[in-house]
Backbone as a printed PyTorch tensor [residue, N CA C, xyz], in Angstrom:
tensor([[[-31.1600, -21.8250, -21.9210],
         [-31.9290, -20.8670, -21.1880],
         [-31.4870, -19.4590, -21.4980]],

        [[-32.2730, -18.5160, -21.0600],
         [-31.9800, -17.1030, -21.2670],
         [-30.8860, -16.6500, -20.3050]],

        [[-30.0230, -15.7640, -20.7580],
         [-28.9600, -15.2160, -19.9090],
         [-29.4060, -13.8810, -19.3530]],

        [[-29.1400, -13.6830, -18.0900],
         [-29.4680, -12.3930, -17.4940],
         [-28.2100, -11.5410, -17.4810]],

        [[-28.3960, -10.2940, -17.7660],
         [-27.2560,  -9.3850, -17.7460],
         [-27.7180,  -8.0050, -17.3690]],

        [[-26.8050,  -7.0530, -17.4270],
         [-27.1660,  -5.6780, -17.1200],
         [-27.5380,  -5.5100, -15.6670]],

        [[-28.5620,  -4.6850, -15.4000],
         [-28.9530,  -4.3540, -14.0320],
         [-29.5200,  -5.5430, -13.2870]],

        [[-29.9980,  -6.5720, -13.9960],
         [-30.5900,  -7.7160, -13.3130],
         [-29.5670,  -8.7460, -12.8820]],

        [[-28.3010,  -8.5970, -13.2700],
         [-27.2630,  -9.5690, -12.9200],
         [-26.7750,  -9.3820, -11.5000]],

        [[-25.9160, -10.2610, -11.0740],
         [-25.3390, -10.1800,  -9.7300],
         [-24.1270,  -9.2540,  -9.7540]],

        [[-24.2130,  -8.1210,  -9.1190],
         [-23.0790,  -7.2060,  -9.0210],
         [-22.7580,  -6.5450, -10.3450]],

        [[-21.6950,  -5.7770, -10.3380],
         [-21.2760,  -5.0550, -11.5320],
         [-20.0090,  -5.6920, -12.0770]],

        [[-19.8590,  -5.6160, -13.3740],
         [-18.6330,  -6.1130, -13.9930],
         [-17.4750,  -5.2380, -13.5340]],

        [[-16.3720,  -5.8530, -13.1560],
         [-15.1990,  -5.1010, -12.7240],
         [-15.2660,  -4.5990, -11.2930]],

        [[-16.2660,  -5.0060, -10.5190],
         [-16.4060,  -4.5280,  -9.1480],
         [-15.6180,  -5.3770,  -8.1570]],

        [[-14.8760,  -6.3360,  -8.6390],
         [-14.1020,  -7.1980,  -7.7480],
         [-12.8770,  -6.4360,  -7.2670]],

        [[-12.6890,  -6.3890,  -5.9600],
         [-11.5510,  -5.6770,  -5.3790],
         [-10.3310,  -6.5700,  -5.2800]],

        [[ -9.2920,  -6.0700,  -4.6710],
         [ -8.0860,  -6.8660,  -4.4820],
         [ -8.3670,  -8.0520,  -3.5660]],

        [[ -7.5340,  -9.0820,  -3.6240],
         [ -7.7770, -10.2660,  -2.7950],
         [ -7.7370,  -9.9300,  -1.3080]],

        [[ -8.5190, -10.6620,  -0.5500],
         [ -8.5530, -10.4900,   0.8920],
         [ -8.4590, -11.8680,   1.5150]],

        [[ -7.4570, -12.2280,   2.2270],
         [ -6.3490, -11.3830,   2.6650],
         [ -5.3120, -11.1610,   1.5630]],

        [[ -4.5360, -10.1000,   1.7400],
         [ -3.4700,  -9.7670,   0.7980],
         [ -2.1250, -10.0540,   1.4600]],

        [[ -1.1710, -10.4580,   0.6780],
         [  0.1780, -10.7040,   1.1730],
         [  1.0890,  -9.6040,   0.6640]],

        [[  1.9870,  -9.1380,   1.5180],
         [  2.9920,  -8.1810,   1.0700],
         [  4.3110,  -8.5170,   1.7510]],

        [[  5.3810,  -8.2080,   1.0930],
         [  6.7090,  -8.4530,   1.6370],
         [  7.2130,  -7.1670,   2.2590]],

        [[  7.6420,  -7.2490,   3.5050],
         [  8.2940,  -6.1060,   4.1400],
         [  9.7800,  -6.2540,   3.8400]],

        [[ 10.3000,  -5.4990,   2.8750],
         [ 11.6710,  -5.7080,   2.4190],
         [ 12.7280,  -5.4050,   3.4750]],

        [[ 12.4510,  -4.4960,   4.3920],
         [ 13.4510,  -4.1830,   5.4100],
         [ 13.6110,  -5.3020,   6.4290]],

        [[ 12.5360,  -6.0680,   6.6550],
         [ 12.5900,  -7.1650,   7.6230],
         [ 12.7110,  -8.5290,   6.9700]],

        [[ 12.3660,  -8.6040,   5.6710],
         [ 12.3680,  -9.8930,   4.9990],
         [ 11.2290, -10.7850,   5.4650]],

        [[ 10.1190, -10.1740,   5.8510],
         [  8.9560, -10.9160,   6.3410],
         [  7.7830, -10.7590,   5.3960]],

        [[  6.9700, -11.7990,   5.3030],
         [  5.7030, -11.7010,   4.5960],
         [  4.6540, -11.2590,   5.6120]],

        [[  3.9170, -10.2210,   5.2680],
         [  2.8710,  -9.6890,   6.1410],
         [  1.5240,  -9.9950,   5.4990]],

        [[  0.6280, -10.5900,   6.2780],
         [ -0.7230, -10.8960,   5.8110],
         [ -1.6200,  -9.7560,   6.2640]],

        [[ -2.3420,  -9.1630,   5.3310],
         [ -3.2180,  -8.0420,   5.6470],
         [ -4.6570,  -8.4150,   5.3060]],

        [[ -5.5210,  -8.3970,   6.3170],
         [ -6.9420,  -8.7180,   6.1470],
         [ -7.7360,  -7.4230,   6.2840]],

        [[ -8.4490,  -7.0650,   5.2330],
         [ -9.2730,  -5.8570,   5.2520],
         [-10.6350,  -6.1630,   5.8540]],

        [[-11.1110,  -5.2270,   6.6330],
         [-12.4410,  -5.3230,   7.2270],
         [-13.2660,  -4.1650,   6.7040]],

        [[-14.5050,  -4.0750,   7.1110],
         [-15.3580,  -2.9750,   6.6740],
         [-14.7840,  -1.6270,   7.0430]],

        [[-15.2100,  -0.5970,   6.3550],
         [-14.8240,   0.7960,   6.6080],
         [-13.3310,   1.0380,   6.3870]],

        [[-12.6680,   0.1880,   5.6000],
         [-11.2840,   0.4300,   5.2380],
         [-10.2480,   0.0860,   6.2880]],

        [[-10.6480,  -0.5030,   7.4060],
         [ -9.6690,  -0.8760,   8.4180],
         [ -9.0090,  -2.1930,   8.0360]],

        [[ -7.8260,  -2.4410,   8.5770],
         [ -7.0970,  -3.6560,   8.2420],
         [ -6.3880,  -4.2000,   9.4760]],

        [[ -6.3000,  -5.4930,   9.5410],
         [ -5.5310,  -6.1980,  10.5630],
         [ -4.3430,  -6.8280,   9.8640]],

        [[ -3.1920,  -6.8810,  10.5150],
         [ -2.0310,  -7.5290,   9.9110],
         [ -1.5210,  -8.6380,  10.8150]],

        [[ -0.9210,  -9.6270,  10.1820],
         [ -0.2300, -10.7140,  10.8900],
         [  1.1710, -10.7490,  10.3220]],

        [[  2.2000, -10.4900,  11.0680],
         [  2.2300, -10.0620,  12.4630],
         [  1.5640,  -8.7040,  12.6400]],

        [[  1.1740,  -8.4160,  13.8890],
         [  0.4920,  -7.1600,  14.1810],
         [  1.4570,  -5.9870,  14.0000]],

        [[  0.9200,  -4.7780,  13.9330],
         [  1.7820,  -3.5910,  13.8000],
         [  2.7340,  -3.4830,  14.9860]],

        [[  2.2590,  -3.8500,  16.1560],
         [  3.1140,  -3.8230,  17.3530],
         [  4.2740,  -4.8090,  17.2130]],

        [[  3.9720,  -6.0010,  16.7080],
         [  5.0290,  -6.9900,  16.5030],
         [  6.0010,  -6.5330,  15.4200]],

        [[  5.4990,  -5.9300,  14.3450],
         [  6.3780,  -5.4090,  13.2990],
         [  7.3000,  -4.3210,  13.8540]],

        [[  6.7670,  -3.4570,  14.7190],
         [  7.5990,  -2.4320,  15.3490],
         [  8.7000,  -3.0710,  16.1920]],

        [[  8.3670,  -4.1470,  16.9140],
         [  9.3680,  -4.8450,  17.7210],
         [ 10.4470,  -5.4650,  16.8330]],

        [[ 10.0520,  -6.0630,  15.7030],
         [ 11.0260,  -6.6080,  14.7570],
         [ 11.9320,  -5.5030,  14.2180]],

        [[ 11.3450,  -4.3490,  13.8840],
         [ 12.1390,  -3.2290,  13.3570],
         [ 13.1320,  -2.7330,  14.4060]],

        [[ 12.6760,  -2.6220,  15.6490],
         [ 13.5580,  -2.1820,  16.7340],
         [ 14.7180,  -3.1660,  16.9080]],

        [[ 14.3940,  -4.4520,  16.9040],
         [ 15.4340,  -5.4730,  17.0740],
         [ 16.4250,  -5.4340,  15.9130]],

        [[ 15.9400,  -5.2030,  14.7010],
         [ 16.8250,  -5.1330,  13.5370],
         [ 17.7560,  -3.9350,  13.6440]],

        [[ 17.2420,  -2.8010,  14.1540],
         [ 18.0900,  -1.6050,  14.2970],
         [ 19.1580,  -1.8060,  15.3520]],

        [[ 18.8110,  -2.4550,  16.4570],
         [ 19.7500,  -2.5820,  17.5710],
         [ 20.6540,  -3.8010,  17.4390]],

        [[ 20.3820,  -4.7010,  16.4960],
         [ 21.1930,  -5.9140,  16.3510],
         [ 22.6250,  -5.5970,  15.9410]],

        [[ 22.8210,  -4.4760,  15.2520],
         [ 24.1490,  -4.1390,  14.7640],
         [ 24.9610,  -3.3300,  15.7660]],

        [[ 24.3480,  -2.9520,  16.8790],
         [ 25.0530,  -2.2220,  17.9220],
         [ 25.7820,  -3.2120,  18.8230]],

        [[ 26.6880,  -2.7100,  19.6370],
         [ 27.4080,  -3.5600,  20.5810],
         [ 26.4140,  -4.1870,  21.5550]],

        [[ 26.6370,  -5.4410,  21.9430],
         [ 25.7170,  -6.0790,  22.8920],
         [ 25.5820,  -5.2400,  24.1590]],

        [[ 24.3660,  -5.0180,  24.5830],
         [ 24.1100,  -4.2620,  25.7960],
         [ 24.1910,  -2.7570,  25.6260]],

        [[ 24.3710,  -2.2660,  24.4150],
         [ 24.5280,  -0.8290,  24.2010],
         [ 23.2760,  -0.0600,  24.6140]],

        [[ 22.1250,  -0.6620,  24.5030],
         [ 20.8850,   0.0230,  24.8490],
         [ 20.5790,  -0.0680,  26.3430]],

        [[ 21.3500,  -0.8470,  27.0810],
         [ 21.0990,  -1.0420,  28.5010],
         [ 21.9250,  -0.0690,  29.3270]],

        [[ 21.4010,   0.4030,  30.4530],
         [ 22.1890,   1.2800,  31.3170],
         [ 23.3190,   0.4960,  31.9630]],

        [[ 24.4050,   1.1560,  32.3340],
         [ 25.5130,   0.4420,  32.9800],
         [ 25.0700,  -0.1470,  34.3150]],

        [[ 25.6420,  -1.2790,  34.6530],
         [ 25.2990,  -1.9750,  35.8910],
         [ 26.4530,  -1.7810,  36.8680]],

        [[ 26.1330,  -1.3570,  38.0930],
         [ 27.1700,  -1.1730,  39.1210],
         [ 27.6780,  -2.5190,  39.5780]],

        [[ 28.9990,  -2.6160,  39.7420],
         [ 29.5980,  -3.8720,  40.2260],
         [ 29.3880,  -3.9630,  41.7290]],

        [[ 29.4850,  -5.1630,  42.2470],
         [ 29.2950,  -5.3930,  43.6820],
         [ 30.2700,  -4.5250,  44.4610]],

        [[ 29.7890,  -3.8420,  45.4760],
         [ 30.6310,  -3.0040,  46.3180],
         [ 30.7270,  -1.5700,  45.8480]],

        [[ 30.2980,  -1.2570,  44.6290],
         [ 30.3400,   0.1210,  44.1420],
         [ 29.0960,   0.8520,  44.5840]],

        [[ 29.2230,   2.1080,  44.8470],
         [ 28.0830,   2.9280,  45.2140],
         [ 27.7430,   3.8090,  44.0180]],

        [[ 26.4470,   3.7910,  43.6220],
         [ 25.8910,   4.4280,  42.4670],
         [ 26.3870,   5.7180,  42.0780]]])
């Protein structure tokens, strides 16, 4: 049969974008992050940005003394 090409073909040659979803390694956390692109250039990640921030916070505070981020607790019988 005849081959169709040019303007009558499906899409343009080379118009394929990066894979969706995309995987990336967050080297500071050692986690693989899955990024799903949606229309208008927005993206969702798994774990979410909020969860990634929590992981980063935990990684920063893990090397501090236990309880360093917590306020001191008054012992029984002490007045504030």
